[in-house]
Amino acid sequence: MTPSGSAPGETRRKSEMLDSLLAFGGLMLLRDSVEWEGRSLLKALIKKSALCGEQVHILGCEVSEEEFREGFTSDINNCLVYHDLFRDPLNWSKTGEALPGGPLGALTAMCRRTDPGPVTIALDSLSWLLLHLPCTTLCQNLHALSHQNSSLGDSSVQQVRVLGLLHEELHGPGPLGALSSLAQTEVILGGTVGQASAYILCRRPQQRPTHQTNWFSILPDFSLDVQEGPPVESQPHPDPHTSLVDPMTHLTFNLRLSKKEREAKDSLTLPFQFSSEKQQALLRPGQGQATSHVFYEPDAYDDLDQEDPDDDLDI
Amino acid sequence: MAAEATCGAGAGSTGSLAAAVGMSNVTSFQRRGPRVGGADSGGPRLMSIAGTRPSVRNGQLLVSTGLPALDQLLGGGLAVGTVLLIEEDKYNTYSPLLFKYFLAEGIINGHTVLVASAKEDPAVILQELPAPLLDDSRKQELDEDIYNHKTPESNSKMKIAWRYQLLPKMEAGPVSSSRFGHYYDASKRIPQELIEASKWHGFFLPEKISSTLKEEPGSLTPGYIKLLQFIQNIIYEEGFDGSNPQKKQKNILRIGIQSLGSPLWGDDIFCTENCDNSHSLTKFLYILRGLLRTSLSVCIITMPTHLTQNKAVIARVTNLSDTVVGLESFIGSERETNPLYKDYHGLIHIRQIPRLNNLICDESDVKDLAFKLKRKLFTIEVRDFYVSYIKG
């Protein structure tokens, strides 16, 4: 990291993004596009891993080795192990310099690596590999690559980290989705005018995925400078919640009770509730009922039995 | 009862028969034995298999999915001989839970478990199964969960429906004494002794496929062929299809296949637009269903259907499976921060329920279901829009 005379807090923030990205192993997918290129971020990650003392293997397919090594200091360049697929991918020159087996052979050779210790493998780029290999083969090899050395005992410690650069505009949603589902970390590069951003999605096993957005810029020596985002006014921020709260205001029934209404509701006597007042009112033939009389005129079919069968009942 | 039923007929002969029936409690119509559905009828003797029960509607033999709430939604349980397809959610956070509950239920009941995966080692999957909740701790969990969700109105004594005050609170699940469905604690691991005491088989694809086999066009991918052969061998050797008549005790085979159709299985149906072998997955499901129908087995398959937009593929896969449940989680979508959905972690869609030996299926009336993963329990409930809004 280039301190450039900044306070300790700032250097901590600068290295935080790279540290959080490199904290976990597995497959990390860097999705870039024509406007926001990802190779410089890839190189920044490679530089950070090399500085941490890990072995770094690079499978270069899209750019030449000289162009890739440009910008790295010599001590970092000595740490990098470069496998060149750019110069002669189909082994036409037959000089023996090309990797045997083509891209698939190179990948499987990396899977069978037996050196202990943490290692970072950078694939530049996955798009090139997707165009030359079937998607299923690539996915299976990537899975085998990123799950090396993980036995039952230390399945939490991932020794291998695979960084893959993917140009998302070259592929349809199928391969993109397939590779995303394999990746433990996904970094989608984007940004607004003049400011690059990285949307980082982390998928840990057994845990819910977390996501965050970091604004950064990459310095010429491939160190990272995390910045504040652009001013808020320039970001259009749609607020869907205001429109969704509306359903509550147009109801034809009342969901909430005011204090008075609640008191009135509590003090209401329900018709079938048998309270003591009602009992008294029923038992006592009150004065208020003097005005109501029942007029009964028996007609021919009525049977006025003088022997009332209820007489012996004790009410 | 029979007397009243035949009263309406009014025929003389049935009338006398009805009278005879009415007089004595023992009817002359004897059932030979409870009809056990599925592939295997055990003759006049009733042989009950641990962890199964006959359906109350049509006598079909059912097993539990591991989630009593899901059992209730599927009409009592999962029928033996069928396939349960789980459409994975986008980040594959919650479908492994349902997968593990299914396998854990098999281990607890003593069923044989077959785990097939292209991603993780089956031994690792079995280590991560949830631990079962014991009876007293289960009641404690449920009571504390129900208590937390009481609305303020129901806390006070009921004024209008006061007769219901005395009824016990209903649990969301079957409470039969034979422990058909178990509750699991998602935060704890299953005890190692239970796994070692159980019988399980694992199929890990990278171990089985060593070299790239030549694939014939129009046939299944090599991974699928190997898996089908593996399943067939297990069914035959362990007698789940009745081929070993001297087996002392019948048992159920629970098969779990993780992420079928993903590129890790060698199948490009979900990752390419016009793939060469687009019928590999459908053929696999067809053959698998044939294997399951002729044996005492149940299968759960999780499938990443969110990877494809091709509705034809999804429709074919749905038709070839029996029960289909889709999970939709709110992670990463705009619903995560929406106050209307904040109580839940996702929606659960029951897309299909099979009609087995039947003209109608046991569809529940409720269509709007949501799930949430509480600290320990995975619950499915009806999405209650207004209640959740009132509670704040």
XYZ file of C-alpha atoms in Angstrom:
707
model
C 0.000 0.000 0.000
C 1.291 3.478 -0.773
C 0.743 5.484 2.412
C 1.239 8.853 0.676
C 1.151 10.654 4.008
C -2.400 9.749 4.986
C -3.740 9.128 8.467
C -3.867 5.555 9.799
C -7.626 5.535 9.617
C -7.551 6.219 5.932
C -5.050 3.509 5.132
C -7.222 1.149 7.078
C -10.152 2.093 4.889
C -8.083 1.730 1.750
C -6.938 -1.746 2.520
C -10.288 -2.779 3.940
C -11.922 -3.457 0.633
C -9.125 -5.641 -0.667
C -8.838 -7.416 2.658
C -12.503 -8.188 2.772
C -12.369 -9.468 -0.765
C -9.357 -11.637 -0.101
C -10.506 -12.870 3.293
C -12.274 -15.895 1.945
C -11.187 -18.433 -0.567
C -13.137 -20.076 -3.285
C -14.115 -18.592 -6.585
C -14.302 -14.843 -6.970
C -15.971 -13.566 -10.081
C -15.046 -10.139 -11.391
C -17.714 -9.052 -13.803
C -16.698 -6.119 -15.911
C -18.004 -4.464 -18.996
C -16.742 -2.288 -21.790
C -17.194 0.916 -19.792
C -15.750 -0.347 -16.529
C -12.858 -2.664 -17.075
C -11.839 -5.165 -14.463
C -8.302 -6.149 -15.350
C -6.792 -3.421 -13.201
C -8.803 -4.604 -10.192
C -7.636 -8.118 -10.941
C -4.061 -6.932 -10.976
C -4.601 -5.047 -7.727
C -5.865 -8.232 -6.111
C -2.932 -10.185 -7.515
C -0.515 -7.635 -6.132
C -2.119 -7.797 -2.693
C -1.950 -11.589 -2.606
C 1.649 -11.580 -3.761
C 2.542 -9.096 -1.037
C 0.903 -11.397 1.504
C 3.315 -14.086 0.480
C 1.000 -16.444 -1.348
C 1.847 -18.298 -4.497
C 0.182 -16.730 -7.497
C -0.508 -18.574 -10.717
C -1.870 -16.724 -13.699
C -3.483 -18.268 -16.727
C -3.224 -15.590 -19.365
C -5.370 -15.928 -22.433
C -6.393 -12.508 -23.558
C -3.355 -10.316 -23.333
C 0.291 -11.060 -23.818
C 2.544 -11.749 -20.907
C 4.458 -8.510 -21.266
C 1.315 -6.475 -21.233
C 0.032 -8.266 -18.182
C 3.235 -7.872 -16.222
C 3.375 -4.178 -16.992
C 2.984 -2.040 -13.913
C 4.146 -4.630 -11.410
C 7.407 -4.111 -9.617
C 10.129 -6.630 -10.239
C 9.807 -8.386 -6.909
C 6.136 -8.996 -7.532
C 6.879 -10.120 -11.053
C 9.230 -12.721 -9.689
C 6.503 -14.148 -7.499
C 4.052 -14.612 -10.327
C 3.941 -17.899 -12.180
C 2.558 -17.173 -15.609
C 0.978 -19.794 -17.807
C 0.734 -18.367 -21.271
C -2.161 -19.385 -23.455
C -2.152 -16.216 -25.490
C 0.824 -16.733 -27.692
C 0.003 -20.165 -29.010
C -3.286 -21.515 -27.742
C -3.606 -24.328 -30.245
C 0.026 -25.344 -30.139
C 0.663 -24.706 -33.827
C 4.280 -23.791 -33.472
C 5.036 -27.124 -31.833
C 8.026 -25.725 -30.076
C 6.998 -27.263 -26.814
C 6.497 -23.924 -25.126
C 2.761 -24.029 -25.323
C 0.798 -25.608 -22.531
C -0.072 -29.215 -23.241
C -3.702 -30.024 -23.700
C -4.787 -26.510 -24.510
C -6.968 -24.619 -22.087
C -8.580 -27.711 -20.610
C -5.238 -29.331 -20.034
C -3.942 -26.198 -18.337
C -6.931 -26.092 -16.005
C -6.749 -29.737 -15.051
C -3.007 -29.402 -14.495
C -3.728 -26.635 -12.017
C -6.283 -28.849 -10.298
C -3.695 -31.493 -9.745
C -1.250 -29.133 -8.106
C 0.103 -30.617 -4.955
C 2.064 -27.811 -3.313
C 0.849 -27.005 0.149
C 0.066 -23.518 1.325
C -2.354 -20.875 0.216
C -2.405 -20.117 -3.455
C -4.166 -17.649 -5.665
C -5.043 -18.573 -9.212
C -6.021 -15.789 -11.561
C -7.882 -16.641 -14.745
C -7.643 -13.968 -17.390
C -10.144 -14.403 -18.598
C -13.061 -16.681 -17.944
C -14.776 -15.285 -20.999
C -12.038 -16.639 -23.216
C -12.322 -20.011 -21.538
C -16.103 -19.996 -21.899
C -15.736 -19.408 -25.608
C -13.322 -22.279 -26.025
C -14.694 -24.837 -23.606
C -18.196 -26.121 -22.965
C -19.802 -24.352 -20.047
C -20.317 -27.543 -18.055
C -16.680 -28.579 -18.365
C -15.522 -25.172 -17.265
C -17.897 -25.175 -14.289
C -16.795 -28.619 -13.197
C -13.133 -27.690 -13.451
C -13.621 -24.420 -11.625
C -15.422 -26.238 -8.858
C -12.644 -28.807 -8.588
C -10.065 -26.025 -8.649
C -11.622 -23.973 -5.900
C -12.328 -26.949 -3.659
C -8.901 -28.478 -3.660
C -7.341 -29.414 -0.381
C -10.595 -29.158 1.456
C -10.984 -32.387 3.330
C -13.582 -33.184 5.949
C -11.366 -31.948 8.711
C -10.622 -28.418 7.668
C -13.414 -27.651 5.309
C -13.590 -24.167 6.744
C -10.078 -23.315 5.688
C -9.995 -22.715 1.986
C -6.500 -22.833 0.716
C -7.204 -21.949 -2.858
C -8.533 -18.709 -4.172
C -9.565 -18.459 -7.802
C -10.006 -15.029 -9.342
C -11.877 -15.059 -12.593
C -12.368 -12.116 -14.886
C -15.620 -12.280 -16.809
C -16.796 -9.860 -19.441
C -20.467 -9.967 -18.815
C -21.536 -8.442 -22.084
C -20.171 -11.379 -24.041
C -22.393 -13.997 -22.515
C -26.046 -14.729 -22.148
C -27.850 -15.062 -18.858
C -27.354 -18.831 -18.785
C -23.568 -19.016 -18.447
C -23.543 -15.903 -16.283
C -26.055 -17.408 -13.909
C -24.223 -20.716 -13.830
C -20.905 -19.087 -12.939
C -22.561 -16.790 -10.401
C -24.053 -19.753 -8.627
C -20.612 -21.304 -8.350
C -18.882 -18.186 -7.048
C -18.425 -17.428 -3.379
C -17.804 -13.763 -4.082
C -19.063 -11.747 -6.975
C -17.815 -8.269 -7.793
C -19.795 -6.350 -10.363
C -18.042 -3.274 -11.667
C -19.970 -0.243 -12.554
C -20.054 3.360 -11.688
C -21.222 6.798 -12.568
C -19.398 9.612 -14.266
C -15.748 9.374 -13.390
C -16.164 7.111 -10.390
C -15.883 3.363 -10.443
C -17.868 1.265 -8.052
C -17.788 -2.335 -7.083
C -20.933 -4.109 -5.979
C -19.683 -6.977 -3.873
C -21.891 -9.930 -3.142
C -20.532 -12.485 -0.687
C -22.049 -15.910 -0.389
C -20.811 -17.854 2.551
C -22.088 -21.383 3.012
C -24.791 -21.698 5.681
C -25.166 -17.948 5.867
C -27.250 -15.349 4.182
C -25.553 -13.487 1.355
C -24.297 -10.012 2.140
C -23.781 -7.225 -0.290
C -22.188 -3.819 -0.243
C -21.092 -1.195 -2.684
C -17.665 0.393 -2.589
C -16.459 3.339 -4.618
C -12.823 3.152 -5.520
C -10.165 4.077 -7.949
C -6.998 2.243 -8.858
C -3.680 4.012 -8.706
C -1.014 3.431 -11.357
C 0.900 1.034 -9.169
C -2.204 -1.132 -8.711
C -3.060 -0.180 -5.214
C -6.587 0.636 -4.332
C -8.014 3.909 -3.192
C -11.422 3.593 -1.605
C -13.443 6.738 -1.849
C -16.734 8.171 -0.833
C -19.430 7.839 -3.349
C -20.447 10.648 -5.628
C -22.692 13.356 -4.150
C -26.175 12.175 -3.333
C -28.019 14.527 -5.676
C -26.443 12.982 -8.685
C -27.780 9.577 -7.753
C -31.358 8.948 -8.716
C -32.784 7.114 -5.735
C -36.245 5.796 -6.323
C -38.283 5.374 -3.175
C -40.768 2.592 -3.692
C -41.886 2.546 -0.097
C -43.937 5.689 -0.290
C -46.121 4.241 -2.973
C -46.452 0.949 -1.133
C -47.619 2.478 2.116
C -50.615 3.891 0.278
C -52.825 0.791 0.490
C -53.384 1.571 4.142
C -54.855 4.976 3.516
C -57.585 4.024 1.124
C -59.279 1.374 3.171
C -62.991 1.359 3.585
C -62.708 0.035 7.112
C -60.889 1.390 10.081
C -57.858 -0.560 11.218
C -56.891 1.676 14.057
C -58.845 2.846 17.062
C -58.363 6.160 18.703
C -58.266 6.286 22.476
C -61.853 7.445 22.763
C -63.048 4.780 20.404
C -61.199 2.142 22.338
C -62.728 3.291 25.589
C -66.168 3.296 24.067
C -65.584 -0.181 22.710
C -64.435 -1.517 26.050
C -67.352 -0.095 27.930
C -69.948 -1.411 25.544
C -72.157 -4.126 26.921
C -72.557 -6.879 24.446
C -76.085 -8.219 23.826
C -75.364 -11.782 24.875
C -73.141 -10.946 27.772
C -74.778 -11.937 30.950
C -73.800 -9.287 33.412
C -75.304 -8.706 36.805
C -77.301 -5.670 35.692
C -79.034 -7.677 33.059
C -79.802 -10.371 35.525
C -81.460 -7.899 37.870
C -83.387 -6.335 35.048
C -84.744 -9.688 34.000
C -85.639 -10.847 37.455
C -87.315 -7.688 38.613
C -90.404 -6.728 36.720
C -89.315 -3.103 36.706
C -91.484 -0.025 36.832
C -90.432 0.968 33.399
C -92.316 -1.913 31.973
C -95.680 -0.833 33.289
C -96.609 0.652 29.968
C -96.339 -2.564 28.063
C -99.231 -4.941 28.203
C -99.957 -8.113 26.401
C -103.475 -8.459 25.042
C -104.453 -12.011 24.382
C -107.610 -13.041 22.610
C -108.008 -16.804 22.457
C -109.720 -18.077 19.354
C -111.646 -21.292 18.823
C -108.634 -23.549 18.424
C -106.812 -22.526 21.538
C -106.788 -24.926 24.343
C -106.871 -23.117 27.615
C -106.086 -25.868 29.935
C -106.812 -24.975 33.455
C -104.506 -27.660 34.637
C -101.215 -26.042 33.973
C -98.586 -28.801 33.770
C -95.959 -26.374 34.941
C -97.687 -25.741 38.213
C -95.558 -28.083 40.175
C -92.413 -26.469 38.877
C -90.675 -24.251 41.303
C -89.623 -21.028 39.696
C -74.651 -46.023 11.172
C -75.110 -48.510 8.388
C -78.789 -48.841 9.286
C -79.408 -45.168 8.750
C -77.560 -45.206 5.497
C -79.643 -47.953 4.004
C -82.900 -46.580 5.270
C -83.261 -44.352 2.288
C -82.972 -47.248 -0.127
C -86.218 -48.704 1.065
C -85.747 -52.110 -0.508
C -87.118 -54.966 1.523
C -84.043 -57.143 1.435
C -81.706 -54.398 2.473
C -84.130 -53.389 5.148
C -83.838 -56.727 6.882
C -80.115 -56.662 6.487
C -80.023 -53.211 7.914
C -82.081 -54.355 10.857
C -79.703 -57.218 11.441
C -76.773 -54.850 11.278
C -78.424 -52.414 13.565
C -79.094 -54.983 16.205
C -75.595 -56.297 16.607
C -72.500 -54.186 16.716
C -70.431 -56.648 14.763
C -71.016 -56.362 11.055
C -70.612 -59.292 8.762
C -68.473 -57.185 6.435
C -64.924 -57.648 7.557
C -62.086 -55.720 6.083
C -59.170 -57.850 5.177
C -56.713 -55.393 6.546
C -55.971 -51.719 6.080
C -55.240 -51.030 2.481
C -51.646 -49.900 2.202
C -51.137 -47.756 -0.848
C -48.001 -47.437 -2.871
C -46.292 -50.257 -4.595
C -46.238 -52.879 -1.951
C -49.309 -54.333 -0.304
C -48.257 -56.451 2.581
C -50.970 -59.070 2.363
C -53.435 -59.782 5.145
C -50.953 -58.874 7.869
C -50.435 -55.209 8.519
C -46.731 -54.444 8.409
C -46.198 -50.915 9.495
C -42.976 -49.299 8.470
C -41.393 -46.857 10.855
C -41.966 -43.265 9.984
C -44.879 -43.840 7.647
C -48.597 -43.606 7.980
C -51.493 -44.121 5.606
C -53.199 -41.066 4.279
C -56.599 -40.371 5.761
C -58.050 -39.662 2.341
C -57.082 -42.609 0.228
C -54.850 -44.865 2.269
C -51.743 -43.929 0.356
C -48.583 -44.535 2.361
C -47.068 -41.235 3.405
C -43.744 -40.178 4.834
C -42.926 -36.880 6.443
C -40.867 -34.264 4.648
C -39.207 -33.227 7.893
C -41.263 -30.058 8.179
C -44.681 -30.657 9.747
C -46.007 -27.423 8.265
C -45.051 -28.549 4.770
C -46.590 -31.957 5.428
C -49.870 -30.316 6.210
C -49.754 -28.255 3.027
C -49.041 -31.304 0.933
C -52.023 -33.164 2.277
C -50.525 -35.069 5.180
C -47.095 -35.924 3.847
C -45.190 -37.138 0.865
C -46.455 -40.278 -0.826
C -44.059 -43.198 -1.041
C -42.896 -43.680 -4.597
C -43.018 -40.030 -5.586
C -40.622 -37.231 -6.281
C -40.584 -33.922 -4.432
C -38.997 -31.226 -6.543
C -37.799 -28.082 -4.823
C -37.138 -25.114 -7.059
C -34.168 -23.450 -5.470
C -34.173 -19.836 -4.445
C -31.787 -17.513 -6.173
C -28.839 -17.658 -3.792
C -29.493 -21.218 -2.661
C -29.873 -20.227 0.974
C -33.097 -21.941 2.001
C -33.456 -24.919 -0.310
C -30.533 -26.761 1.316
C -32.462 -26.458 4.568
C -35.471 -28.288 3.189
C -33.122 -30.872 1.707
C -31.468 -31.410 5.069
C -34.737 -31.616 6.961
C -35.834 -34.392 4.628
C -32.627 -36.352 5.185
C -32.647 -35.751 8.925
C -36.199 -37.094 9.099
C -34.951 -40.219 7.375
C -32.117 -40.674 9.831
C -34.400 -40.177 12.829
C -36.919 -42.699 11.552
C -34.276 -45.230 10.680
C -34.809 -45.091 6.929
C -31.961 -45.765 4.553
C -30.659 -42.532 3.126
C -29.043 -42.026 -0.273
C -27.446 -38.628 -0.881
C -26.272 -37.623 -4.334
C -24.481 -34.385 -5.028
C -22.071 -32.923 -7.520
C -21.107 -30.039 -5.292
C -20.481 -31.317 -1.794
C -19.322 -34.565 -0.374
C -22.349 -36.492 0.955
C -20.504 -37.191 4.188
C -20.171 -33.453 4.739
C -23.863 -32.944 3.971
C -24.815 -35.544 6.559
C -22.638 -33.904 9.177
C -24.527 -30.676 8.712
C -28.004 -32.080 9.292
C -30.035 -30.315 11.975
C -30.535 -31.872 15.360
C -34.022 -33.034 16.337
C -35.870 -31.179 19.029
C -36.871 -33.385 21.944
C -40.451 -33.362 23.115
C -40.219 -31.003 26.065
C -37.863 -28.583 24.395
C -40.063 -28.678 21.307
C -43.107 -27.581 23.265
C -41.045 -24.858 24.847
C -39.921 -23.591 21.460
C -43.401 -23.604 20.070
C -44.892 -21.913 23.085
C -42.334 -19.189 23.076
C -42.833 -18.631 19.387
C -46.592 -18.525 19.708
C -46.332 -16.173 22.616
C -44.157 -13.765 20.702
C -46.756 -13.514 18.027
C -49.767 -12.792 20.138
C -51.627 -9.721 19.047
C -52.530 -7.301 21.833
C -56.232 -8.012 21.481
C -55.975 -11.687 22.135
C -53.943 -11.159 25.265
C -57.007 -10.019 27.147
C -59.836 -12.361 27.925
C -62.097 -12.946 25.036
C -65.326 -11.076 25.454
C -67.439 -12.388 22.653
C -66.080 -15.835 21.954
C -65.465 -16.644 25.572
C -66.293 -20.270 25.098
C -63.059 -20.678 23.103
C -60.911 -19.399 25.931
C -60.655 -22.841 27.360
C -59.517 -24.572 24.193
C -55.802 -25.356 23.954
C -53.779 -23.427 21.414
C -53.515 -25.178 18.073
C -50.127 -26.284 16.903
C -49.171 -25.996 13.288
C -48.633 -29.625 12.668
C -49.781 -33.141 13.284
C -49.600 -34.154 16.881
C -50.108 -37.822 16.471
C -48.566 -39.895 19.155
C -46.576 -42.019 16.748
C -44.313 -39.054 15.973
C -44.886 -38.793 12.290
C -43.257 -35.409 11.873
C -40.354 -34.141 13.912
C -39.179 -30.665 14.656
C -35.572 -29.748 14.146
C -33.243 -27.192 15.601
C -31.508 -25.535 12.677
C -28.800 -24.090 14.859
C -27.510 -27.426 16.172
C -25.926 -30.340 14.384
C -27.283 -33.836 14.482
C -25.444 -36.026 17.003
C -22.735 -38.083 15.418
C -24.055 -41.329 16.912
C -27.272 -41.027 14.990
C -25.448 -40.779 11.688
C -23.213 -43.692 12.499
C -26.139 -45.812 13.555
C -27.968 -45.112 10.333
C -27.502 -46.697 6.987
C -26.584 -44.279 4.271
C -25.107 -44.262 0.788
C -23.385 -41.367 -0.858
C -22.901 -40.504 -4.499
C -20.386 -37.750 -5.101
C -20.099 -37.100 -8.815
C -16.424 -36.043 -9.099
C -15.434 -39.327 -7.506
C -17.565 -41.468 -9.745
C -16.668 -39.826 -13.025
C -12.941 -39.904 -13.472
C -12.486 -39.506 -17.174
C -14.472 -37.665 -19.746
C -16.632 -40.296 -21.303
C -17.777 -40.040 -24.836
C -21.288 -38.822 -24.814
C -23.690 -40.099 -27.388
C -26.130 -37.534 -28.708
C -29.651 -38.164 -27.538
C -28.680 -40.154 -24.506
C -28.248 -39.178 -20.920
C -25.175 -37.420 -19.676
C -22.687 -39.823 -18.090
C -23.294 -38.418 -14.638
C -26.991 -39.174 -14.836
C -26.380 -42.674 -16.141
C -24.058 -43.404 -13.256
C -26.497 -42.024 -10.733
C -29.387 -44.055 -12.078
C -27.291 -47.212 -12.028
C -26.243 -46.457 -8.475
C -29.825 -45.970 -7.340
C -30.958 -49.077 -9.150
C -28.229 -51.144 -7.520
C -29.120 -49.960 -4.066
C -32.799 -50.626 -4.594
C -32.121 -54.095 -5.898
C -29.475 -55.160 -3.426
C -31.264 -53.920 -0.360
C -34.612 -55.207 -1.442
C -36.632 -52.015 -1.594
C -38.478 -53.326 -4.600
C -39.423 -56.581 -2.955
C -36.788 -58.582 -4.776
C -35.445 -60.161 -1.600
C -38.493 -61.815 -0.138
C -36.694 -62.946 3.002
C -36.098 -59.388 4.198
C -37.194 -59.257 7.763
C -38.285 -55.682 8.024
C -39.412 -53.399 5.255
C -37.868 -49.992 5.162
C -38.060 -46.855 3.108
C -35.245 -45.545 0.958
C -34.949 -41.766 1.053
C -33.065 -40.383 -1.917
C -31.809 -36.823 -1.961
C -30.332 -35.315 -5.119
C -28.845 -31.881 -4.799
C -28.868 -29.249 -7.540
C -29.889 -31.573 -10.329
C -29.515 -29.984 -13.735
C -26.780 -27.591 -12.697
C -23.654 -27.534 -14.872
C -21.757 -29.421 -12.192
C -23.701 -32.525 -13.160
C -22.446 -32.131 -16.708
C -25.839 -31.014 -17.968
C -26.026 -27.764 -19.859
C -29.763 -27.450 -19.960
C -29.752 -24.480 -17.599
C -26.660 -22.717 -18.827
C -26.909 -22.679 -22.591
C -29.674 -21.500 -24.837
C -29.679 -24.205 -27.473
C -28.038 -27.161 -25.880
C -27.415 -30.375 -27.756
C -28.719 -32.680 -25.135
C -31.808 -30.898 -23.951
C -33.647 -34.109 -23.096
C -31.123 -35.556 -20.732
C -32.736 -34.112 -17.640
C -36.262 -35.041 -18.640
C -35.208 -38.590 -19.461
C -33.497 -38.840 -16.127
C -36.627 -37.752 -14.305
C -38.724 -40.197 -16.270
C -36.471 -43.152 -15.504
C -36.122 -42.090 -11.889
C -39.864 -41.964 -11.472
C -40.119 -45.459 -12.886
C -37.573 -46.680 -10.359
C -39.383 -44.982 -7.526
C -42.831 -46.229 -8.415
C -41.703 -49.837 -8.240
C -39.962 -49.567 -4.907
C -40.502 -48.285 -1.418
C -38.613 -45.073 -1.894
C -39.096 -41.348 -1.808
C -36.949 -38.791 -3.531
C -36.260 -35.121 -2.984
C -34.575 -33.165 -5.764
C -33.448 -29.557 -5.603
C -33.112 -27.864 -8.924
C -31.775 -24.421 -9.799
C -34.635 -23.481 -12.102
C -33.913 -19.795 -11.596
C -30.960 -20.162 -13.981
C -33.154 -20.544 -16.999
C -35.865 -18.398 -18.475
C -37.023 -21.188 -20.736
C -40.549 -21.890 -19.580
C -40.791 -25.015 -21.702
C -38.017 -26.696 -19.768
C -39.540 -25.754 -16.440
C -42.948 -26.977 -17.559
C -41.549 -30.320 -18.683
C -39.651 -30.789 -15.471
C -42.742 -29.897 -13.439
C -44.865 -32.396 -15.331
C -42.352 -35.152 -14.772
C -42.213 -34.574 -11.042
C -44.971 -35.303 -8.622
C -44.891 -32.609 -5.989
C -43.279 -29.309 -6.865
C -42.536 -26.607 -4.318
C -40.887 -23.347 -5.286
C -38.946 -21.091 -2.964
C -38.523 -17.423 -3.564
C -36.332 -15.586 -1.113
C -36.343 -11.869 -0.613
C -32.576 -11.548 -0.408
C -31.269 -9.037 -2.832
C -34.663 -8.113 -4.131
C -36.494 -4.936 -3.382
C -38.852 -6.804 -1.112
C -36.142 -7.215 1.504
C -36.569 -3.700 2.789
C -40.262 -3.487 2.082
C -42.189 -3.058 5.334
C -44.946 -5.332 4.095
C -42.621 -8.305 3.820
C -40.265 -7.657 6.654
C -41.571 -10.417 8.852
C -40.719 -13.073 6.343
C -37.688 -14.313 4.538
C -39.382 -15.456 1.403
C -42.397 -16.871 -0.298
C -43.153 -20.516 -0.792
C -45.201 -21.611 -3.772
C -46.840 -25.005 -3.944
C -46.796 -25.429 -7.672
C -48.072 -28.953 -8.043
C -49.555 -31.706 -5.932
C -49.930 -35.137 -7.494
C -53.144 -37.005 -8.154
C -52.176 -40.510 -7.183
C -54.826 -43.150 -7.785
C -57.277 -40.334 -7.615
C -59.164 -37.815 -9.681
C -58.586 -34.898 -7.354
C -55.631 -33.841 -5.341
C -55.325 -32.558 -1.840
C -54.741 -28.938 -2.610
C -54.888 -26.633 0.330
C -57.044 -23.567 -0.010
C -54.290 -21.228 0.959
C -52.182 -19.905 -1.872
C -50.345 -17.069 -0.224
C -47.660 -18.691 1.861
C -44.506 -17.248 3.248
C -41.676 -18.757 5.180
C -39.234 -17.486 7.695
C -36.228 -18.984 9.292
C -36.352 -18.133 12.936
C -33.389 -18.701 15.152
C -34.085 -22.388 15.351
C -37.196 -23.239 13.409
C -38.229 -22.950 9.826
C -41.864 -21.996 9.727
C -44.335 -21.647 6.930
C -47.381 -19.546 7.441
C -50.045 -17.727 5.572
C -48.817 -14.329 4.608
C -50.797 -12.046 6.839
C -50.516 -8.672 5.329
C -52.584 -6.534 7.675
C -51.597 -8.169 10.916
C -47.947 -7.709 10.235
C -48.539 -4.088 9.385
C -50.491 -3.366 12.546
C -47.901 -4.970 14.755
C -45.470 -2.424 13.486
